[in-house]
Coordinates of C-alpha atoms in Angstrom, one line a residue:
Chain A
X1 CA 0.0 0.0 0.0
X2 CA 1.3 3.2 -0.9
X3 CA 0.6 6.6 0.6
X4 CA 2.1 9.5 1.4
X5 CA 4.4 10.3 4.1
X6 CA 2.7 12.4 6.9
X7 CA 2.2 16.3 6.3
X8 CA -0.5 18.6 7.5
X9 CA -3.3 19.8 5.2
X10 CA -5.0 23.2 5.2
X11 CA -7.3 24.4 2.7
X12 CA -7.7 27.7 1.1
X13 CA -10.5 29.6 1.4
X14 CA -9.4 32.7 -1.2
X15 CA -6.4 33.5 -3.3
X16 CA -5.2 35.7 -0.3
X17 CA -5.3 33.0 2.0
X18 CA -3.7 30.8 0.2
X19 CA -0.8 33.3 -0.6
X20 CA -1.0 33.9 3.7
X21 CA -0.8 29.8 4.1
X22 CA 2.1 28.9 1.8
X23 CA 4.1 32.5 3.5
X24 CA 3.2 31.0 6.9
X25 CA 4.9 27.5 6.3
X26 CA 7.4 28.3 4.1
X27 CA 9.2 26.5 1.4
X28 CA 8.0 23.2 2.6
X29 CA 4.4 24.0 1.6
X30 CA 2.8 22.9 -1.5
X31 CA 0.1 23.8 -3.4
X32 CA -2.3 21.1 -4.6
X33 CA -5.0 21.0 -6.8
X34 CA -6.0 18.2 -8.9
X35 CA -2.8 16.3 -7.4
X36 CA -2.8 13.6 -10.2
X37 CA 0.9 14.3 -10.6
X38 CA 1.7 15.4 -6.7
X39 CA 0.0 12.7 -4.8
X40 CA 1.8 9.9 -6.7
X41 CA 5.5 11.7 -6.3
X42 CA 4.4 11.7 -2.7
X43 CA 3.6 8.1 -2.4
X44 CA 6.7 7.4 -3.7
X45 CA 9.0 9.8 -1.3
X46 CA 9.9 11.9 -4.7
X47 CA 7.8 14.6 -3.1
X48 CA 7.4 15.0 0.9
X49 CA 6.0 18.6 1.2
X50 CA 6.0 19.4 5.4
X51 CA 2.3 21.1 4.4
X52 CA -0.6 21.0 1.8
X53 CA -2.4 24.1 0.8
X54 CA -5.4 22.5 -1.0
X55 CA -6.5 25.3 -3.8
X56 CA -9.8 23.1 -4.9
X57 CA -12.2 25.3 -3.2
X58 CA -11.1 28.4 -5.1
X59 CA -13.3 28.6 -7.8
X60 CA -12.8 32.0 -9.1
X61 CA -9.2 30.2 -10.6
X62 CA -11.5 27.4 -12.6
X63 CA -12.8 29.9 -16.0
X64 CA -12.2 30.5 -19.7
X65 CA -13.2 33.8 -20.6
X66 CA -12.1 35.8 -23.8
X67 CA -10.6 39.5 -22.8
X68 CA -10.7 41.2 -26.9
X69 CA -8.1 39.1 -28.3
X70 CA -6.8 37.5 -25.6
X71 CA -7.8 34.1 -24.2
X72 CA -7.7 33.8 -20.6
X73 CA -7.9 30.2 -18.8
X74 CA -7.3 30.0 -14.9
X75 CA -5.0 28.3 -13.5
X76 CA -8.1 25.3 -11.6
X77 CA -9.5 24.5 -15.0
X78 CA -9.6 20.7 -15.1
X79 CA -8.1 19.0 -18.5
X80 CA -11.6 17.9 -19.0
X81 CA -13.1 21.2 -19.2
X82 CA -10.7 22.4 -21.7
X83 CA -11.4 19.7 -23.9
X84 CA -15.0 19.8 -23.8
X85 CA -14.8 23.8 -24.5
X86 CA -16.2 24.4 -28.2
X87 CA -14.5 28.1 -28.0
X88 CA -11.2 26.9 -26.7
X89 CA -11.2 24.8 -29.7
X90 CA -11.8 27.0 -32.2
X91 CA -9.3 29.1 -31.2
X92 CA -6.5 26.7 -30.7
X93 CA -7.1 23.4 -32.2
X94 CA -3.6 22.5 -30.5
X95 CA -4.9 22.5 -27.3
X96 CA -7.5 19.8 -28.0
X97 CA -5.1 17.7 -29.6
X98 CA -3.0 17.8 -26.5
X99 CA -5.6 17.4 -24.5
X100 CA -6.8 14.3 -25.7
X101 CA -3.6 12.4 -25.1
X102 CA -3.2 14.0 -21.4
X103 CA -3.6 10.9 -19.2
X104 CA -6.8 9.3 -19.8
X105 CA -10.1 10.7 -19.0
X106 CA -10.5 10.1 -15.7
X107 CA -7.5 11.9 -14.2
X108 CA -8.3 15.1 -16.9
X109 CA -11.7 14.8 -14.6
X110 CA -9.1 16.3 -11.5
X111 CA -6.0 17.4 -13.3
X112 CA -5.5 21.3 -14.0
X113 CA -4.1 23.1 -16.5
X114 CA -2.1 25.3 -13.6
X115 CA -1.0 21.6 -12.0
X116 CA 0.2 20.2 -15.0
X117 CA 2.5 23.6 -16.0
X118 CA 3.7 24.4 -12.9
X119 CA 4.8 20.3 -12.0
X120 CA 6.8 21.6 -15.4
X121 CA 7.6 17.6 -15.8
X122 CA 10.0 17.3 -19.1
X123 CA 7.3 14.8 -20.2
X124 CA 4.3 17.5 -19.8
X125 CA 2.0 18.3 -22.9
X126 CA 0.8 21.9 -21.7
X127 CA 4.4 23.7 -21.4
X128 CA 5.3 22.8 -25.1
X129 CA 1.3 23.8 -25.8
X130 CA 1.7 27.3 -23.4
X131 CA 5.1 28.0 -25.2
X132 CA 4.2 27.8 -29.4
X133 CA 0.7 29.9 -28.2
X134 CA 3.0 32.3 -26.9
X135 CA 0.7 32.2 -23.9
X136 CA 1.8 34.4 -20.6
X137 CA 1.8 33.4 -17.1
X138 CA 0.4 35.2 -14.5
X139 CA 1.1 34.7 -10.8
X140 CA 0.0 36.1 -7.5
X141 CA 2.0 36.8 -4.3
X142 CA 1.3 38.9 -1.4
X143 CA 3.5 42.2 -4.0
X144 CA 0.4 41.6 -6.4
X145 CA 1.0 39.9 -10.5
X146 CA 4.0 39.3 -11.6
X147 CA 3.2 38.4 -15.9
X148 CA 6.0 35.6 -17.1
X149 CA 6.4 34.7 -20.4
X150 CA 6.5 30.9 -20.9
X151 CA 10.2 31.0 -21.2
X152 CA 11.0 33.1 -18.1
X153 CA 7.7 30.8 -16.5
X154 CA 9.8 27.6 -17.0
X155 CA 13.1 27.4 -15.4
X156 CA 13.9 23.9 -16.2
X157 CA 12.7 20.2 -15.3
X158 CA 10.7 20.2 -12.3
X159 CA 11.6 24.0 -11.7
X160 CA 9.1 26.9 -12.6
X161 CA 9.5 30.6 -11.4
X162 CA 6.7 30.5 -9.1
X163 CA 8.4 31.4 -5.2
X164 CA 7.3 29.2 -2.6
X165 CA 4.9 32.1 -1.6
X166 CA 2.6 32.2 -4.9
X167 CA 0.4 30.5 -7.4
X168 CA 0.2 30.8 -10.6
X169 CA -3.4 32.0 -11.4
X170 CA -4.1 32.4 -14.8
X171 CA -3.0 32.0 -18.5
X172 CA -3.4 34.1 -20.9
X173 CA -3.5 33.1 -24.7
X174 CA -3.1 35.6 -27.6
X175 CA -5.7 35.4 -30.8
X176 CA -4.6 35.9 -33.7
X177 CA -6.0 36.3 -37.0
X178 CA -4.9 33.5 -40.2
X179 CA -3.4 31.6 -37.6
X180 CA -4.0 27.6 -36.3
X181 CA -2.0 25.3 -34.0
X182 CA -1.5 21.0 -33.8
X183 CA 0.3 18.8 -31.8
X184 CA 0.8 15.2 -31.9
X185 CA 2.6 12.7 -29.5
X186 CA 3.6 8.8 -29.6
X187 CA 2.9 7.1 -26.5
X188 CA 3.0 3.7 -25.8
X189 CA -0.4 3.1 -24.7
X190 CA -3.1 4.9 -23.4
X191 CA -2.3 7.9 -20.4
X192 CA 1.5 7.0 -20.8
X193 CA 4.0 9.8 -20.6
X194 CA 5.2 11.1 -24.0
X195 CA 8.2 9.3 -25.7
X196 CA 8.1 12.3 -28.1
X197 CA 5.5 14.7 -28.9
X198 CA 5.8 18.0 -31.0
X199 CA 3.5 20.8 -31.5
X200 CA 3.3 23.6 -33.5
X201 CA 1.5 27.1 -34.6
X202 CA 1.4 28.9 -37.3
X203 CA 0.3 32.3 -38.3
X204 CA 0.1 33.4 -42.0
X205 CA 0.5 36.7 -43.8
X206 CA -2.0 38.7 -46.0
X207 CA -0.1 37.4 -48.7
X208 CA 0.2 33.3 -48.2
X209 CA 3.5 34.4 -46.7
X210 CA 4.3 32.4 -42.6
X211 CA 4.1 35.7 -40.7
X212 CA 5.0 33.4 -37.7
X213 CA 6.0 30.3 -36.8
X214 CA 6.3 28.1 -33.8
X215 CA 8.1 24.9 -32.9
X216 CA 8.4 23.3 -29.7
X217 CA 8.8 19.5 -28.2
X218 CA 8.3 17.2 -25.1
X219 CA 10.4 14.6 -23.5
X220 CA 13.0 15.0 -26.0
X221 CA 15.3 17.8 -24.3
X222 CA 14.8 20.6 -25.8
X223 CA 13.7 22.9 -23.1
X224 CA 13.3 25.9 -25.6
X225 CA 11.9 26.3 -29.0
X226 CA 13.5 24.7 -32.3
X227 CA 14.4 28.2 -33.6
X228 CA 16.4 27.1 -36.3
X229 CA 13.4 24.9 -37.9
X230 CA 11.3 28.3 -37.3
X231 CA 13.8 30.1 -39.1
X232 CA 13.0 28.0 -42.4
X233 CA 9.5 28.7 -42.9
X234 CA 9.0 32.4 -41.7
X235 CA 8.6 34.9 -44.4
X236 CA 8.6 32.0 -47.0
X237 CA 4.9 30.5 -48.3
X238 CA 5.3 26.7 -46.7
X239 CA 5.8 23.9 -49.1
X240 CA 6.7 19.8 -48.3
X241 CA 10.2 20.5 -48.9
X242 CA 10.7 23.5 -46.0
X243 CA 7.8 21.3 -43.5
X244 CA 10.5 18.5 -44.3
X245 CA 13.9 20.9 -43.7
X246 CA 12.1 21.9 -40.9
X247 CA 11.2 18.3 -39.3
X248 CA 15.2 17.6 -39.9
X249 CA 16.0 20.6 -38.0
X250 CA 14.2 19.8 -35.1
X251 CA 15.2 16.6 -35.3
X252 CA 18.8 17.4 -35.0
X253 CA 18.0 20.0 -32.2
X254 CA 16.7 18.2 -29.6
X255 CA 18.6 16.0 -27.1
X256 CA 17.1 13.2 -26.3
X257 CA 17.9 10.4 -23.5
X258 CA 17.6 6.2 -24.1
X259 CA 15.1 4.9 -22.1
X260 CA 12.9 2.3 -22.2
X261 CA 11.0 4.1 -24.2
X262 CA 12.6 4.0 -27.2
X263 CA 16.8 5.1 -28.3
X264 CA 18.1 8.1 -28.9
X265 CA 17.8 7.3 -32.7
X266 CA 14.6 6.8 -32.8
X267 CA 13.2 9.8 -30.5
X268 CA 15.3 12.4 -33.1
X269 CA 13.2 10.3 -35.8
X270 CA 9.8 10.9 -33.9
X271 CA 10.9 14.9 -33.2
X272 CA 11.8 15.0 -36.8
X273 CA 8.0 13.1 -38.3
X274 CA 6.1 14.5 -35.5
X275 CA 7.3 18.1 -36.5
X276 CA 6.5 17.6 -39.8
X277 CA 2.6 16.0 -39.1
X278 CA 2.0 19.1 -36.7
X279 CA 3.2 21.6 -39.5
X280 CA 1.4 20.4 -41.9
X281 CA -1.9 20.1 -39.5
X282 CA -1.8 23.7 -38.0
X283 CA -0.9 25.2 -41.5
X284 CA -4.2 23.2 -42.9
X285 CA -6.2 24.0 -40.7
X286 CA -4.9 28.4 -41.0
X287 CA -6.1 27.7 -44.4
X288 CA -9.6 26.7 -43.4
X289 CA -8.9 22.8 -44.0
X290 CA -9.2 19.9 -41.6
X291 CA -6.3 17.9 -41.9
Chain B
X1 CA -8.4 16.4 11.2
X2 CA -12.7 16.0 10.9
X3 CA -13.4 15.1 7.8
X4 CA -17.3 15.0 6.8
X5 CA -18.9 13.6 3.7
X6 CA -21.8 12.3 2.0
X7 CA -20.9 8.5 0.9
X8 CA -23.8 7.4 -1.0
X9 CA -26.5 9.6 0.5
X10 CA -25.5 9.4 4.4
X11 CA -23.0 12.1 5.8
X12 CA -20.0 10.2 7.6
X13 CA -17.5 12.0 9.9
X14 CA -14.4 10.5 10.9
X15 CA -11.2 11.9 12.2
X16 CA -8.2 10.9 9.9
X17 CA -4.8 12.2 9.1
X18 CA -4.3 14.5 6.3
X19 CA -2.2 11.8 4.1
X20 CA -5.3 9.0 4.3
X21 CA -6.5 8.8 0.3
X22 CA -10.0 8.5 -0.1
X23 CA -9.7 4.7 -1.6
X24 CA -8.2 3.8 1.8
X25 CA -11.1 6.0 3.8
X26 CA -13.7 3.8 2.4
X27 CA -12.4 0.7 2.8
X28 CA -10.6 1.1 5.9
X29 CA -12.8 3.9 7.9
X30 CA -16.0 3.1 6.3
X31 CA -15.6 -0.9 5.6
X32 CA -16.9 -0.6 1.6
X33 CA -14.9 -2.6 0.1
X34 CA -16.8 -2.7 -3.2
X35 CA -14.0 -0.1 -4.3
X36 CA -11.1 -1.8 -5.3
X37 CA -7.6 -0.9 -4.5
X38 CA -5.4 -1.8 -7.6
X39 CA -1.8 -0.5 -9.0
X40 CA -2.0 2.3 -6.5
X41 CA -0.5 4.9 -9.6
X42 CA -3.5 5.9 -10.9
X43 CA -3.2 3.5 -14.0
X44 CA -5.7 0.9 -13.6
X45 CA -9.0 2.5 -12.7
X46 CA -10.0 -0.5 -10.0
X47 CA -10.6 2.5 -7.5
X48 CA -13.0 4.6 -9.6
X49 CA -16.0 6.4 -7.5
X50 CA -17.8 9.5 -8.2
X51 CA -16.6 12.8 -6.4
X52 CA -19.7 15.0 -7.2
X53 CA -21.2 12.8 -10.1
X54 CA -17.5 13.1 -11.7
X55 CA -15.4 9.6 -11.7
X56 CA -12.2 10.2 -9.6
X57 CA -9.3 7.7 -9.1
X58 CA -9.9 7.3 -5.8
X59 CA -6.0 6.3 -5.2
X60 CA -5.2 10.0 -6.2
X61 CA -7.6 11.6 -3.9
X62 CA -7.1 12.8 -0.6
X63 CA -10.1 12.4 1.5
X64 CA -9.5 15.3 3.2
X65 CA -10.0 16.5 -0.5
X66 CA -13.3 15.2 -0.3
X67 CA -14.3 17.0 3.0
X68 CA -18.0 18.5 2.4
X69 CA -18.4 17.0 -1.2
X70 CA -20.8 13.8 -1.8
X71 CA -18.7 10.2 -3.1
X72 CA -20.8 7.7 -4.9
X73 CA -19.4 3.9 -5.1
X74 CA -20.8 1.0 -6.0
X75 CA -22.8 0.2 -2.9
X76 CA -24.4 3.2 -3.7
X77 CA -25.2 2.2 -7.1
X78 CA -28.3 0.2 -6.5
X79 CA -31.6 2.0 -5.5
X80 CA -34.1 0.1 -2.9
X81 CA -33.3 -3.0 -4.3
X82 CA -33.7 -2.1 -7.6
X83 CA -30.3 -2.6 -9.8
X84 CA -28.8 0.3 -11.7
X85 CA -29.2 -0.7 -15.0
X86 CA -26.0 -0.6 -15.9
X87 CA -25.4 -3.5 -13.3
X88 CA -28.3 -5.0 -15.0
X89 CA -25.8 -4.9 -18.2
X90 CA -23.1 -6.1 -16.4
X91 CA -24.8 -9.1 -15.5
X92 CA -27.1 -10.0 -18.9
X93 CA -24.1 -9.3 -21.0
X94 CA -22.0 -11.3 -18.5
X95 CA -19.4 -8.0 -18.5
X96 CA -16.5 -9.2 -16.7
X97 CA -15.0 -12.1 -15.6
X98 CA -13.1 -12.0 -12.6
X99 CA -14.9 -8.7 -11.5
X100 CA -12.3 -6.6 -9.7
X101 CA -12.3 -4.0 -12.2
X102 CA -16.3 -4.2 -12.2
X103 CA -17.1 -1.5 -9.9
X104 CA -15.0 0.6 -10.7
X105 CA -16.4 -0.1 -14.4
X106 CA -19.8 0.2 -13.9
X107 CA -19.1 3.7 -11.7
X108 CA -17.6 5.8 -14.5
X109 CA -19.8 3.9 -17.2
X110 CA -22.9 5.0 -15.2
X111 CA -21.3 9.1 -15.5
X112 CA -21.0 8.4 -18.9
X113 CA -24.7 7.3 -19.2
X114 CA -25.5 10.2 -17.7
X115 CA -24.1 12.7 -20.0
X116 CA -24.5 10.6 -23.6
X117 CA -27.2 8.1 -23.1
X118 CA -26.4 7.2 -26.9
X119 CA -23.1 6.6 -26.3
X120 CA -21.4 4.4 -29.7
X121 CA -18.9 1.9 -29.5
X122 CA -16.2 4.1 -29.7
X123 CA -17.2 6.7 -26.9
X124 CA -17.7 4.0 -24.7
X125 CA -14.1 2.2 -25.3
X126 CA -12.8 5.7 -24.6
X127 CA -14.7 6.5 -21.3
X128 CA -13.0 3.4 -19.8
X129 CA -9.4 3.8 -21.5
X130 CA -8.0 4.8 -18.2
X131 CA -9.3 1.8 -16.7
X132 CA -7.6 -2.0 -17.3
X133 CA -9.6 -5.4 -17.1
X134 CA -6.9 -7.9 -16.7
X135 CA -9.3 -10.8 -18.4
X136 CA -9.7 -9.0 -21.4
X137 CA -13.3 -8.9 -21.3
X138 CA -13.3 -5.1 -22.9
X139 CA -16.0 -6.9 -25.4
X140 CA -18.6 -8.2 -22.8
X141 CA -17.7 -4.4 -21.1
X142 CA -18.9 -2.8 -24.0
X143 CA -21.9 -5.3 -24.4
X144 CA -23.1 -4.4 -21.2
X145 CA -22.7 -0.4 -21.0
X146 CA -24.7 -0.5 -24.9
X147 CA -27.5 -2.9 -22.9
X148 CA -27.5 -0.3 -20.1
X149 CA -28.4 2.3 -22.6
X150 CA -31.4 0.4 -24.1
X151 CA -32.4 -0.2 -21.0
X152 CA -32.6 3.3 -19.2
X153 CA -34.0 3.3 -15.6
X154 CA -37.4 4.7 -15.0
X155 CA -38.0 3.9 -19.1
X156 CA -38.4 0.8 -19.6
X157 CA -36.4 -0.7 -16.1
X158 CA -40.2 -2.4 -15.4
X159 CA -40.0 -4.6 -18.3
X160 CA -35.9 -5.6 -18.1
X161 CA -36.9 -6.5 -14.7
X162 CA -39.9 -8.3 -16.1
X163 CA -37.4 -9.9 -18.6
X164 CA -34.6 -11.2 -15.5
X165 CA -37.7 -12.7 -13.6
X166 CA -38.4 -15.0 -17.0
X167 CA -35.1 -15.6 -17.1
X168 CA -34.5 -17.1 -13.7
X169 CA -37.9 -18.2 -13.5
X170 CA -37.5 -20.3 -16.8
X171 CA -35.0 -22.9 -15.7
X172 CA -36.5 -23.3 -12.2
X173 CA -39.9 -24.4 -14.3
X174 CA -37.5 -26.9 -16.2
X175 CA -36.5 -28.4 -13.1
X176 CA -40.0 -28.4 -11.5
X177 CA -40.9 -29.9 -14.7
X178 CA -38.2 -32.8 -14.9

C-alpha cells in the first residue's frame, strides 16, 4: 500500500489565504490541486512537502473567458473542461489535440491546466502547448501579479518561477488572425508519458507568406523552441520541402535520452516526423482545412 | 483532522490524518470494500467512484479533499433493491470475468450514461481507457454499458426486470418440470 508520508493539510478559502498559508509554512508547503501528478510523487518519497495548501475550493481560478483578443484560462481548470470547451477549440485546435492524449479521462476529470504547467515535468503536454501559443503566465503573491512569459515561466525540469509564496493564477493566450496550432505525440499506450510529442503554430501573412511560426517538443530535451526549424519557414509560403527541412532541423536539435521508451535514434526520428505532421496540421487548418 | 462527507446519501464523519487517500477512507474507515484498490499509480481505474457525479481515481484523492463533497461507489449504485441498469448490463451481458475491475467499471460507465445516453462503441471504449480489465473482457464491457443504454432506468427498467424474472424463473420451471 502506498501513501504519502505524513504532512498537515490546510485548505484555502481565497487567493489571499492561500498566498498567507504557503508565507506562513514556508518553502515546505505545496500547493495542490487536482494532485494527479503530486499525490503519486508523494507516495513514492519523490515529493514530501512538510504542508498541503489544497486550492480546490477556489473557484474564481476554474474559467475561460475571452478578454478582446486575448484568451484567458485559470490556473483550476480541469483537463476535461478544456477539452469539452467548443471556444477553446476553435481558437487553438492544439490544445484539443494535446488534451486528448493528457492521461486518460479520468485523471483530466481532476487534473488542471495550472497543476500540469507548474509540476513543469520534461514529459508535460501543456508547457510545449503554453510555449508555441505564446501564452503568458500570470502569478500572484502577497506584492500583487508578476506576468511571465513561458520561457521566463519555465526554469527547467521540475523548476518553474513561481516562489514558494505564490500560485500561478491564470494564463493568458493571444488570438490571432490566419493563424492555427497541432500537436501530436507517440505514447506507448493509453495515459502514458510522452516518448516524443511535437506541437506547432502557425500564423500566415495577407499574402500566403508564414508571418510566424512556432516549434516546440516534449520529453526530448529541448527545453526551448527549435528556432532554427522556425527560421525556415517564416517569411517563405510553406511547401513539403521547407515542412521536411524543418522536421530535420528539429530533429537534430533536440537531445534526447535512451530509455525504455525508445533510443536516442529513434526519438530524433519521432521529433523530426512529428514536427513535420504538426506543420502540416496547424498550416491546414490556418487555411480553413481539416487535416 | 474531521473530515465529513456524503458517501452514498449518508453524511460520515471521521477523524483521519491529512495523508489518508480517499480509496483507503472507504475501505478502511468506512468498511466498503466494493471499491477496489489496484496498482495504486493511478493506471488501472480498480478504484474509480464518483466525487460529485464526476469519476475520480480514488487512489489520487485525498479524502480530506473530499471534505464536504458527496462520493458515490458501488454500494451506492443500486436504489431500494432495484439494480442500476448498468449493473443490469453487467450481469445480462455477462461483463466481466473476474470482477475486480467491475465496480470501478460500472461507476464511470454510469457518468457516462448520464451525459451521452447514446453513447457508440467508440465513446464508450474511450470513457474506460483509463481503466484496465486484466481478463480482457473489454468486449462483454462494452456489451453491457450498450445494454444499459437500451435499457434506461425509469423507461423501460419495469420490463428488463420483467425480462430477469423469465429468465430465472425459466430454468426453475424446467427443473419443477423434470
Amino acid at each position: 500500500m502506498q501513501i504519502p508520508a505524513p504532512f498537515d493539510y490546510a485548505k484555502a478559502t481565497s487567493l489571499d489565504d492561500a498566498v498567507a498559508l504557503l508565507s506562513r509554512y514556508g518553502e515546505d508547503a505545496h500547493v495542490i490541486a487536482g494532485g494527479h501528478s503530486l499525490l503519486p510523487m508523494m507516495k513514492l518519497r519523490l515529493a514530501r512537502p512538510d504542508w498541503l495548501i489544497d486550492i480546490n475550493d477556489l473557484h474564481e481560478l476554474d474559467f475561460i473567458r475571452r478578454e478582446g483578443d486575448v484568451l484567458v484560462v485559470g490556473a483550476l481548470t480541469r483537463h476535461h473542461t478544456l477539452l469539452e470547451s467548443e471556444e477553446v477549440q476553435a481558437l487553438f485546435p492544439i490544445i484539443g489535440d494535446a488534451e486528448r492524449v493528457v492521461a486518460d479521462p479520468i485523471v483530466r476529470n481532476r487534473g488542471t491546466l495550472g497543476g500540469s504547467l507548474c509540476q513543469a515535468d520534461p514529459a508535460e503536454d501543456l508547457s510545449t502547448v503554453c510555449t508555441v501559443l505564446g501564452a503568458e503566465a500570470v502569478v500572484h503573491g502577497a506584492s500583487g501579479d508578476r506576468v511571465l512569459s513561458m520561457d521566463q515561466f519555465h526554469v527547467g525540469p521540475y523548476e518553474t518561477a513561481v516562489a514558494f509564496d505564490e500560485v500561478l493564477t491564470e494564463v493568458r493566450i493571444p488570438i490571432r488572425p490566419r493563424s492555427s496550432s497541432a500537436y501530436e505525440k507517440v505514447e506507448r499506450r493509453v495515459g502514458d508519458w510522452a516518448v516524443a510529442a511535437a506541437g506547432a503554430s502557425v500564423t500566415f501573412a495577407d499574402d500566403g507568406t508564414l508571418a510566424d511560426v512556432a516549434i516546440g517538443t516534449t520529453a526530448v530535451g529541448l527545453e526551448t523552441r527549435a528556432s532554427a526549424a522556425e527560421a525556415v519557414l517564416r517569411g517563405k509560403v510553406p511547401t513539403e520541402e521547407l515542412i521536411a527541412e524543418a522536421g530535420r532541423l528539429t530533429g537534430e536539435a533536440v537531445d534526447p535520452m535512451a530509455d525504455q521508451r525508445g533510443s536516442v535514434e529513434y526519438k530524433r526520428h519521432l521529433a523530426n516526423e512529428l514536427t513535420q505532421r504538426t506543420l502540416r496540421k496547424a498550416i491546414a487548418r490556418a487555411q480553413g482545412q481539416e487535416a | 483532522m474531521l473530515v465529513t462527507m456524503t458517501v452514498n446519501g449518508t453524511e460520515v464523519a471521521r477523524d483521519i490524518e491529512p495523508r489518508v487517500l480517499l480509496v483507503h477512507f472507504l475501505r478502511e474507515e468506512l468498511g466498503m470494500t466494493g471499491t477496489h484498490w489496484g496498482c495504486d499509480t493511478s493506471n488501472c481505474g480498480a478504484c474509480v467512484v464518483q466525487l460529485d457525479g464526476t469519476p475520480v481515481k480514488s487512489c489520487t484523492v485525498l479524502a480530506a479533499m473530499a471534505d464536504g463533497h458527496s462520493v458515490k461507489t458501488v454500494e451506492g449504485l443500486a436504489e431500494g433493491g432495484t439494480l442500476d441498469p448498468i449493473q443490469q448490463g453487467f450481469m445480462e451481458e455477462h461483463g466481466l470475468q473476474c470482477g475486480f475491475c467491475t465496480p470501478g467499471m460500472m461507476l464511470t460507465t454510469n457518468a457516462l450514461l448520464k451525459e451521452n445516453p447514446n453513447p457508440t462503441e467508440t465513446d464508450i471504449r474511450e470513457a474506460i481507457s483509463g481503466q484496465i480489465c486484466r481478463c480482457t473482457g473489454y468486449a462483454t464491457i462494452v456489451r453491457a454499458v450498450q445494454w444499459a443504454a437500451e435499457h434506461p432506468a425509469g423507461g423501460d427498467a419495469a420490463a428488463a426486470e420483467a425480462g430477469t424474472e423469465a429468465s430465472v424463473a425459466e430454468p426453475e420451471k424446467e427443473v419443477a418440470g423434470a
